[in-house]
Structures are given as structure tokens and as C-alpha cells.
Amino acid sequence: MLWDREELKRPDFVLLFAFVGLLLTGLLIIYSATHGANAEIRNNFPKQAVWIVSGVLLLAFLSLLPFKFFHEAAVPFYIFSIILLVAVLVIGDGTGVKRWLVVGPLRLQPSELAKIATLLLLAKYASEGKRDFKQIKNISVAFFLVLLPTLLIIKQPDLGTALVFMAMILPVLFWAGLSLFIVFLLIAPLITLASAFNFYSFFTTIILIVSVMVASGRGAKIIIPNFLLNIGVGIVTPMLWNQLHGYQKSRILTFIGLEQDPRGLGYQVLQSKVAIGSGGLWGKGWLQGTQTHLRFLPEQHTDFIFSVLGEEFGFIGVCFVLGLFFILLWRALNIAQTSKNKFSSLIVIGACTIIAFHVCVNTGMTVGIMPVTGLPLPFLSYGGSSLLTNIVLIGLIINAGRRRFQYL
Amino acid sequence: MRPGFSQNNRLIIFRVFLILTFCMLLFRYAYVQLIQQDIYYRQSERNRIRPITLVPPRGIVRDRYEEILVDNVPGYSIYIIPNELTSADSVFDSLGQLIGRSPDQLRKVYKRDRRGRFQKVKICRYIDFASLAQIEENKLDLPGIVYGIEPRRSYPAGVKAPHLFGYLGEIDEKGLQSEEFAEYERGDIIGKAGIERVYDKILQGEKGYQIVEVDAMGREIGVLDQLQSQDPVPGLELHLSIDAGLQRFLEQKMDTLRGGAAVLNCQNGEVVALVSKPGYSPDLFARPITQEAWAKLTRDPAKPLYDRMVQSGTNPGSTYKLITAIAGLQENLINPDEKVYCPGVYRLGRRLFKCWKEAGHGSVNLQQAIEQSCNVYFYRMVQKIGLENWAKYSRLFHFGEKTGIDLTQEYSGSVPDKAYFDERYGVGKWSRGLLLNLTVGQGELLVTPLQMATFALLIANRGEGFRPHVNRLIKNPETGEVTLFEPQPLCVNGIREAVWDKVHQGMYDVVNGVHGTAKRANPRRMGMKVAGKTGTAQNPHGDDHAWFIGFAPFDNPKVAFCFFVENGGGGGAVAAPIAGSMLRYLLREKKIKPN
């Protein structure tokens, strides 16, 4: 019950401190990244401050809601977000790339909403009764729940966000009881996919996968269909490759290092690496980054905010922020572990995955070990939609922590 | 959940994953920020400060009296900023229409020269002001299109000597790779022909650099370090030996003709006038030439693009008889007083060789034979001399080799000899008749009109000649420092004074004698005396080519000249009168003294 305070524990203050620390660092860097620019970009700093204040209010409100509310809201919320995702494809704003839905003065990104809705529904589905994830049916349903929004988002097209959805499914199902062997079977096609462009690597991969399956002592009933599945993936992948948009292809190629174009896409990464690398151990100091100040960095207050941090605060600053993220995620895992409520526990794992995936891909991207997918850095990047989503995720984690002894 | 694989184990797997991921990130950042810091720090400095090339004004060109022949005026070039080019197709289409170029061509240039998102691409050089105004009017429909000012060449003196001036153009791929242009960069403007090419390094000046801070758009924020900047050094002034007045006079005189004129200063080999007609306005190449204009120039049967004076060889006609005369006298094979009877025709074996005067010249000695240009006399004499001597003296007078003028693509001409004929026709398979043709400047002998002018100079100076050149001096416009051009001697040694005397006397009679073929070369002013030799080169493709070479004043030569009119007819009737009016012009303008 909303007012039933007896059952509530104190929130995890260490996690909260890490969270607040990230928000404040973000503001600090956004100020630096925007202060020399034109009025429109300079305006982003106060705007972000407003977003943060409203986000914190939202967080306070969310932590008051009982988890039962999320449990019951999951299905309608999911349906609502799917409708929005379809709507954005039909009436979305943007030329070529349709990601925004304009409602009055607001520009909504339905994919952000869908992240939370999908996580809620997936957690609800996986936590219901004694769901057995040895059954293909159950795994398939779970996958379908995630794939539906994923495909709609790929259509926008927004490859990065779509990958976030795919990333959350395995950890959540694994936490819900999926066996390691099935996780292996599910990952195997991905490895096959990566190896499918060269016959010899493809051949070797198939041999390895079959060996693991045989070694596990499973019967032919499992081995043969999986063998065929991997063969199929290997054949279809090159065909699908040709269907990709040119920019998607070149992003992937730049990522694997097969394409180098310092003036095109690689330009962003190169400039970002120059900014970060030139920061050194201590950085050039706040507001002193030459790359930042001279606007060599692309999208420096959004996707490439971490390069500004790297340049101005150096390796120390990078360690500080990554440390805060680590503490946040570590404490969240504690909450998932101690929670007696399977639904909330799964939500925490999902939220952790989403945040961790963003952090990993975004910070990896700025130093050139991850593709430029357009994923923002949680809590630091400028942008209302993404900030609110991440705050909701934190709200869910904190809420789960406060009610970790509650059964539904 | 299988027993032994508790939730705790799953948590451990997550924790290990989390630790590994963050370790990977930290290692990567440590590598980039700690180990590679120096590399990236240097790059960040280079990123922020960019040297901007400052192109100096190209040196101007003046004539011998300092009148400006080639000047600089502002031209407008069109650039594209790739990052701002939002609707490329429509931009190229409408831009193409505004400046009268095909959109595909613009697209091609853009694609070829595009270097980066923020780097301007020069798409079109030197558009006219009207087009620029239209582009500015339609600015909103042309996102990413900007213009810049770039000086271009102009020719204020009204001297239309495109072959002499040459033209400018962007350095090409071959040039970029060559040793000569090692310090040039892509997009640099260099001289492509004529004096612009020969004196490119002098006119070019030295580029300067300015260290500026730029933003990612390539916009300059300011000059970073004044101390590190280097001002461009303007190109030096080139003062030609050309007399613009005389050049204009001759250009006008020969405007409707095909041919040319070369007037040399006997004292140092300076080229005072160098005309090749038909020509075209040098302005045509000072801006991108339109396709129609180019087609018109290349398809014109009169071939206005090539320099008739320097770049092509032809038969010199009877002007070349002087070689036979000199060879015969010097080798003591001709007695100048020996008379030869000319019946108007000469028989060699079964072939008949005509004299130009069908009635014949009667009995003539050497002097008379030169005066009246008697073929039969020279047919007889050249057989005494022989092909080998004839070729030797041709070479001695520097035929078959380039004069070394400071212009581009000079033709060396061709002097045939025994080896040449043996190779061409086979040993023993060619008749002596070929030699008869050669002595009257026909057949396989090819000379440039400039070589003939140089030949006239050599005779005028009794062998003490100079290589023709157009560079008079180079002047630094800032310091006033002057570097005079050092004339290069070009001599014919060992010819006896008596031989020169005889030849001079013959050439004097050509203009002044009763039967002289070039009486109209006489200016009949202030008693100036002229000597020369006419030529009428037969041409299987059309009318004869008219020639006249000579020098003046006779006693103390100041100018040597060659006039050449393609398909003009007789040298005496067509070419010689131009020499006469040229000398009258020089006397009238007091540019030459009558003696």
C-alpha cells in the first residue's frame, strides 16, 4: 500500500550517492561542453538542470509506489509503448530517421518508454508462477516480447537502442533460471553470425559449437536442430548484410576496423580519441579542453560527453566516473540478490543490464573499441528522454531495495 | 534451478562480468590517456592550430618601357562546404545553370576534390560578376555554396600575344609528382605555357603561412601566434624586352593574316616583338574556357592555338639561299664574280628545275643572284658545294637546333643530310635533285620563323649573335632590386670578313638594287638603309608562303627581323612591305636612329 511505511527499508544510500555524483558530474561537463557555443547550445545547460530536478522529483514519487503497481501496469504500459513505436514510424518527426514524437512542446522518444515497458513485462512474464525456462515455448514467448519493440526500433532506424533491448533478455532470463547451457545455445548463433563472412572461420565455429554440445552430454534431439540453426544463420547472415543501410554497414565496418575514414564516421572517433588521449592523467582542467572549447568534438554534450570528461579531467576523472558507475551497479546487484521478490529482483537485473550496456558501449565508443551507435551515457549525456528513463530505472532499483523483504 | 547452481553462483557470474567489463574499459583508457598521451596531445595541438596558406600576388609583367602587359584583377571563385550541402542534386543543377556549366561536370570536380566534411572544395574558378550576383540572390536555394576572391590575370595593354604570355592553371597530377614542382601543393596555380611557365618560380613568389586557431567547421577564430606566421613574398616583376607599341602595331598590321613576325635587338638578342597570327584573346584562358570557345579554337583550320613563330617548322624558301652563298664563299668553291647564265630553267639529268622568273635572269654573278633571287645560279653553285657542306653550314648557323628562347615547346627544325636521306630513301636511291630543292629552301628542310630571325641577326652581326630572349630584367617591386638578364651569345665563328661583305652587299641590293626583290622593304625615310632577303616557299597545299628576313640600319645593325605570311604569295610583295612599315614606325616613334 502506498502509505504502508512499516515494510519499507532505508534506501541504499551508497547507491544514491553514486547516482547523485553522476548527475552532478554530468551537469559540470555539460556546462563545459556548451559554454563557448551559440545561444541555442548554451541553453542546454539550464534545460538539463530542469530535467534533473524534475527527474529527482519523479524518482521520489516512484520510490513511494508499491511494486504491485508496476506488476499490474506492465501489460497496458507495454501495449501503450508498442502503439507509440508504431505511431512514430507513421507520423514521426525527422527526415529519414524517425525517432521523435512531437506532442505539443514535448519531443518524446517512444523507444525510451518502450525500454521500461519491455523490461516490466519481461520481468512479469519470467517471474510468474514456476516458469520453467527449459521449455522452448517459454523462451520463445520471452524473446517475442523483446523482439517486437526491437524490430520496430530497428525500422526507425536506431540500431543502438535496438541492441539495448536484445542485451537485456539473456541476463534477465538467466537470473530467472535459464541454464548456462541454454545461454550457450542462444549465444552460439551470434558467434556463428560473426564468423559467417569467411568460410574457414565459419567452419571452425561450427566444429567448436558441436564439440561443446557433444561434451555436455545432451542427446541428438538437442544437438541436431541447434547444429542446423547455426548452419542456417551462417548462410542467411551474408544475405541480410546486403539489406542493411549504407551507414549501418559502414558503422559496423569502422567498428571492426575494416573501414578507416578519418574524415567521415571515423572522424568523430578520431577527434574523440584525440580529446581523451590529450587529457593524460590529470586532464587539462575544467573549461580548459582545447578540443572541447574549439568544438572539434562531435555531439560533445550528448553522445560524446565522455570525451569532454576525458580531456578536461584526464584518466583520474575517467576512473572517478567509471568508479561511480561500478559502485552503482555493484550495489544494485546486491539488491537483486537480497530481494525476496522475484519480479523486482528481475527488474533490478534488467535495469542494471540496460545501464551497464549503455556505459560500456558509450565509453567504449569514445575510445574506439565500440561502434558509434548513438547511445548516450546514462546520467551524463544531455537529453531529457534518456535522462528520465535512466532515472526511472534507478527509481525501480531503489524501490526494489526498499521493499526487498516484501512478497507480492 | 539445478541444485549446486544456486542464485549465488549466478550472481557471481554477473559480478565477474561487471568487473571484467570495467577492467577492459579502464585498461583501454589507461592505454589511450597514459601511454598514447603524447601522440594525441600533439594531434590536439595540430587540430586546434592550423597553418593557413597565404598565397602571394603573382608578379606582374611589363614591357621594355614598363607598360603593364599582364596584371592581376580580382576574380571570384565558387566553393562548396560539404557539411552544409544538404540537397546536393538540386544545388548542382541550379548552380550549373547559373554559371553555365554542366551539373555533371561540377559533381565530378566536387567528388574528385572533396577532402573532408568541413573543408571547402573549389568548384569553379573565376566566374563573372553577373553570375556571382545571381548566386548571391539565390543563396537560400544554394546551401553550402560560398564564394571567395582569387586574383586572376588580365591584359590591360591590348597586346594580344597569347602564345608569348601563356596561361595559368591548376597544377596537374604529373606536375605534383615531378621534382621541379616538389614544393607545390594540390590546387596551386602554376604557369602552363609561355613566360608564365618559364618564369613561374619568379612570378609565383613565396607562399606565406599564418598559424590560426580554427573550429571544427574550419572557421578561423583568430591568428594564434603572430611570431610563427610568415608573410607571403609577392612574386617578382618580369620586364620583357617586348616593345608593346611595336607589338601592337605589328599585331594590327598582320591581324587578318596567317603568319608572324619576330623582331630582335641586334645588340643583345632581345625579342622586341613576337607576333603569331591568328591568335586569340589571352583573356580566354584567364578564366575557365567555355566548351564552345574551346571547340572553336581547336577546330579552327587556321590553328590559332599554336605559335607559328616558335613551335612549328616550315620551308624557308629563297631566304635560305644565303647559306649556299656563305658556304660557297667560305669554302672557296664559288668565285663571286663568276657569271652564270640563267635561261629561266635548269636541267639536271632528265628533270627540269625552273627559275621563278620564267624569262630568266640572263648572266648573273653572286651579288646579282642574291639581289634577284636567281634559282638557276644557286642550282649550279650548290652542286659545287655538295650536300655535306650545305648541311655543315646549316648546322653552323644553328639550324636544326633550338634557339633557346625562353618560351615553351620550341621546335628545333630539321636539317637533312646524307645520313638522313640514306635512311629515308635508301643508300644511293635518292637523286641530287633533292639538293637543288634544299638550296632554294624547299624539300625536307624545316625552320622556324624565329630561327630565320636569329639567322638574320647572325648575318647582321657578322657571326656575333645572341640567343633570342624575352626576359629583359627581373625587378623586385618592394626593394626595387633589379636583376638584368644576361644575354647568351650564339656565334658563327671563322667566317671571313670578305664573305660577310659579299653577303651584306647582296642583301643590300635586294632592297636597294634596281632589280631587287624587296624594294618595298625600304622605309624611304630619313635615309635609313635596309638589307634583307625575300623568300617565296612553294607549298603543295595552297598558295606560296611569303618570307622576308633582314636587318637595319645597314651600316650599324640595330634590329634583325623575320616576317612570315602563310599562303601570302611572294615574299617581296607581301612580307617585305610589312618590314618597310615596321621600320617607318620605329623611325616615327624615334625608337631607332636611321644610321
CSV table of N, CA, C and O in Angstrom, one decimal, chain A residues 341-393:
chain,number,residue,atom,x,y,z
A,341,ASN,N,11.6,-10.8,-3.6
A,341,ASN,CA,10.5,-10.7,-4.6
A,341,ASN,C,11.2,-10.9,-6.0
A,341,ASN,O,12.0,-10.2,-6.5
A,342,LYS,N,10.7,-12.0,-6.7
A,342,LYS,CA,11.4,-12.4,-7.9
A,342,LYS,C,11.2,-11.3,-9.0
A,342,LYS,O,12.1,-11.0,-9.8
A,343,PHE,N,10.0,-10.7,-9.0
A,343,PHE,CA,9.7,-9.7,-10.1
A,343,PHE,C,10.6,-8.5,-9.9
A,343,PHE,O,11.3,-8.1,-10.9
A,344,SER,N,10.7,-8.0,-8.7
A,344,SER,CA,11.5,-6.8,-8.5
A,344,SER,C,13.0,-7.1,-8.7
A,344,SER,O,13.8,-6.4,-9.3
A,345,SER,N,13.4,-8.3,-8.3
A,345,SER,CA,14.7,-8.8,-8.5
A,345,SER,C,15.1,-8.8,-10.0
A,345,SER,O,16.2,-8.4,-10.4
A,346,LEU,N,14.2,-9.4,-10.8
A,346,LEU,CA,14.4,-9.4,-12.2
A,346,LEU,C,14.5,-8.0,-12.8
A,346,LEU,O,15.3,-7.7,-13.7
A,347,ILE,N,13.7,-7.1,-12.3
A,347,ILE,CA,13.7,-5.8,-12.8
A,347,ILE,C,15.0,-5.1,-12.5
A,347,ILE,O,15.6,-4.4,-13.4
A,348,VAL,N,15.6,-5.3,-11.3
A,348,VAL,CA,16.9,-4.8,-11.0
A,348,VAL,C,17.9,-5.3,-12.0
A,348,VAL,O,18.8,-4.5,-12.5
A,349,ILE,N,17.9,-6.6,-12.2
A,349,ILE,CA,18.9,-7.2,-13.1
A,349,ILE,C,18.8,-6.5,-14.5
A,349,ILE,O,19.7,-6.1,-15.1
A,350,GLY,N,17.5,-6.4,-15.0
A,350,GLY,CA,17.3,-5.8,-16.3
A,350,GLY,C,17.8,-4.3,-16.3
A,350,GLY,O,18.4,-3.9,-17.3
A,351,ALA,N,17.4,-3.6,-15.3
A,351,ALA,CA,17.8,-2.2,-15.2
A,351,ALA,C,19.4,-2.1,-15.2
A,351,ALA,O,20.0,-1.2,-15.9
A,352,CYS,N,20.0,-3.0,-14.4
A,352,CYS,CA,21.5,-3.0,-14.4
A,352,CYS,C,22.0,-3.2,-15.8
A,352,CYS,O,23.0,-2.6,-16.2
A,353,THR,N,21.4,-4.2,-16.5
A,353,THR,CA,21.9,-4.5,-17.8
A,353,THR,C,21.8,-3.3,-18.7
A,353,THR,O,22.8,-3.0,-19.5
A,354,ILE,N,20.7,-2.7,-18.7
A,354,ILE,CA,20.5,-1.6,-19.6
A,354,ILE,C,21.5,-0.5,-19.3
A,354,ILE,O,22.2,0.0,-20.2
A,355,ILE,N,21.7,-0.2,-18.0
A,355,ILE,CA,22.6,0.9,-17.7
A,355,ILE,C,24.0,0.5,-18.1
A,355,ILE,O,24.8,1.2,-18.7
A,356,ALA,N,24.4,-0.8,-17.7
A,356,ALA,CA,25.8,-1.3,-18.0
A,356,ALA,C,26.0,-1.3,-19.5
A,356,ALA,O,27.1,-0.9,-19.9
A,357,PHE,N,25.0,-1.7,-20.2
A,357,PHE,CA,25.2,-1.8,-21.7
A,357,PHE,C,25.5,-0.4,-22.2
A,357,PHE,O,26.4,-0.2,-23.1
A,358,HIS,N,24.7,0.6,-21.8
A,358,HIS,CA,24.9,2.0,-22.2
A,358,HIS,C,26.3,2.5,-21.9
A,358,HIS,O,27.0,3.1,-22.7
A,359,VAL,N,26.7,2.2,-20.6
A,359,VAL,CA,28.0,2.7,-20.2
A,359,VAL,C,29.1,2.1,-21.0
A,359,VAL,O,30.0,2.7,-21.5
A,360,CYS,N,29.0,0.8,-21.2
A,360,CYS,CA,30.0,0.0,-21.9
A,360,CYS,C,30.2,0.5,-23.3
A,360,CYS,O,31.2,0.8,-23.8
A,361,VAL,N,29.0,0.6,-24.0
A,361,VAL,CA,29.1,0.9,-25.4
A,361,VAL,C,29.5,2.4,-25.6
A,361,VAL,O,30.3,2.7,-26.5
A,362,ASN,N,28.9,3.3,-24.8
A,362,ASN,CA,29.2,4.7,-24.9
A,362,ASN,C,30.7,5.0,-24.6
A,362,ASN,O,31.4,5.6,-25.4
A,363,THR,N,31.1,4.5,-23.5
A,363,THR,CA,32.5,4.9,-23.1
A,363,THR,C,33.5,4.1,-24.0
A,363,THR,O,34.6,4.6,-24.3
A,364,GLY,N,33.1,2.9,-24.5
A,364,GLY,CA,33.9,2.2,-25.4
A,364,GLY,C,34.0,2.9,-26.7
A,364,GLY,O,35.1,3.0,-27.4
A,365,MET,N,32.9,3.4,-27.2
A,365,MET,CA,32.8,4.2,-28.5
A,365,MET,C,33.8,5.4,-28.5
A,365,MET,O,34.4,5.6,-29.5
A,366,THR,N,33.8,6.1,-27.4
A,366,THR,CA,34.6,7.3,-27.4
A,366,THR,C,36.1,7.0,-27.5
A,366,THR,O,36.9,7.9,-27.8
A,367,VAL,N,36.5,5.8,-27.1
A,367,VAL,CA,37.9,5.4,-27.3
A,367,VAL,C,38.1,4.4,-28.4
A,367,VAL,O,39.2,3.8,-28.6
A,368,GLY,N,37.1,4.2,-29.2
A,368,GLY,CA,37.2,3.5,-30.5
A,368,GLY,C,37.2,2.0,-30.3
A,368,GLY,O,37.7,1.3,-31.2
A,369,ILE,N,36.7,1.4,-29.2
A,369,ILE,CA,36.6,0.0,-29.1
A,369,ILE,C,35.2,-0.5,-29.3
A,369,ILE,O,34.9,-1.7,-29.2
A,370,MET,N,34.3,0.4,-29.5
A,370,MET,CA,32.9,0.1,-29.7
A,370,MET,C,32.4,0.9,-30.9
A,370,MET,O,32.9,2.0,-31.1
A,371,PRO,N,31.4,0.4,-31.6
A,371,PRO,CA,30.9,1.1,-32.7
A,371,PRO,C,30.1,2.4,-32.3
A,371,PRO,O,29.6,2.5,-31.2
A,372,VAL,N,30.1,3.4,-33.2
A,372,VAL,CA,29.4,4.6,-33.0
A,372,VAL,C,27.9,4.3,-33.2
A,372,VAL,O,27.4,4.3,-34.3
A,373,THR,N,27.2,4.0,-32.1
A,373,THR,CA,25.8,3.6,-32.3
A,373,THR,C,24.8,4.7,-31.9
A,373,THR,O,23.6,4.5,-32.0
A,374,GLY,N,25.3,5.8,-31.3
A,374,GLY,CA,24.4,6.8,-30.9
A,374,GLY,C,23.8,6.6,-29.6
A,374,GLY,O,22.7,7.1,-29.3
A,375,LEU,N,24.4,5.7,-28.7
A,375,LEU,CA,23.8,5.5,-27.4
A,375,LEU,C,24.4,6.6,-26.4
A,375,LEU,O,25.6,6.8,-26.4
A,376,PRO,N,23.6,7.2,-25.7
A,376,PRO,CA,24.1,8.2,-24.7
A,376,PRO,C,24.6,7.6,-23.5
A,376,PRO,O,24.4,6.4,-23.2
A,377,LEU,N,25.4,8.4,-22.7
A,377,LEU,CA,25.9,7.9,-21.4
A,377,LEU,C,24.9,8.2,-20.3
A,377,LEU,O,24.6,9.4,-20.2
A,378,PRO,N,24.4,7.2,-19.6
A,378,PRO,CA,23.4,7.5,-18.6
A,378,PRO,C,23.8,8.5,-17.6
A,378,PRO,O,25.0,8.5,-17.2
A,379,PHE,N,22.9,9.4,-17.3
A,379,PHE,CA,23.0,10.5,-16.3
A,379,PHE,C,24.0,11.6,-16.7
A,379,PHE,O,23.9,12.7,-16.2
A,380,LEU,N,24.9,11.4,-17.7
A,380,LEU,CA,25.8,12.4,-18.0
A,380,LEU,C,25.4,13.1,-19.3
A,380,LEU,O,25.5,14.3,-19.4
A,381,SER,N,25.0,12.4,-20.3
A,381,SER,CA,24.7,12.9,-21.6
A,381,SER,C,23.5,13.9,-21.5
A,381,SER,O,22.6,13.6,-20.7
A,382,TYR,N,23.6,14.9,-22.3
A,382,TYR,CA,22.4,15.8,-22.4
A,382,TYR,C,21.3,15.1,-23.1
A,382,TYR,O,21.5,14.4,-24.0
A,383,GLY,N,20.1,15.3,-22.6
A,383,GLY,CA,18.9,14.8,-23.2
A,383,GLY,C,17.9,14.3,-22.2
A,383,GLY,O,18.1,13.5,-21.3
A,384,GLY,N,16.7,14.9,-22.3
A,384,GLY,CA,15.6,14.7,-21.3
A,384,GLY,C,15.1,13.2,-21.3
A,384,GLY,O,15.0,12.6,-20.3
A,385,SER,N,14.8,12.7,-22.5
A,385,SER,CA,14.2,11.4,-22.6
A,385,SER,C,15.1,10.3,-22.0
A,385,SER,O,14.6,9.6,-21.1
A,386,SER,N,16.3,10.4,-22.4
A,386,SER,CA,17.2,9.3,-21.9
A,386,SER,C,17.5,9.5,-20.4
A,386,SER,O,17.5,8.6,-19.6
A,387,LEU,N,17.6,10.8,-19.9
A,387,LEU,CA,17.8,11.0,-18.5
A,387,LEU,C,16.6,10.5,-17.7
A,387,LEU,O,16.8,9.8,-16.7
A,388,LEU,N,15.4,10.8,-18.1
A,388,LEU,CA,14.2,10.3,-17.3
A,388,LEU,C,14.2,8.8,-17.3
A,388,LEU,O,13.9,8.2,-16.3
A,389,THR,N,14.4,8.2,-18.4
A,389,THR,CA,14.4,6.7,-18.5
A,389,THR,C,15.4,6.2,-17.5
A,389,THR,O,15.0,5.3,-16.7
A,390,ASN,N,16.6,6.7,-17.5
A,390,ASN,CA,17.6,6.2,-16.5
A,390,ASN,C,17.2,6.4,-15.1
A,390,ASN,O,17.5,5.6,-14.2
A,391,ILE,N,16.6,7.6,-14.9
A,391,ILE,CA,16.2,7.9,-13.5
A,391,ILE,C,15.1,6.9,-13.1
A,391,ILE,O,15.0,6.5,-11.9
A,392,VAL,N,14.2,6.6,-14.0
A,392,VAL,CA,13.1,5.6,-13.7
A,392,VAL,C,13.8,4.3,-13.3
A,392,VAL,O,13.4,3.6,-12.4
A,393,LEU,N,14.8,3.9,-14.1
A,393,LEU,CA,15.5,2.7,-13.8
A,393,LEU,C,16.1,2.7,-12.4
A,393,LEU,O,15.9,1.7,-11.6
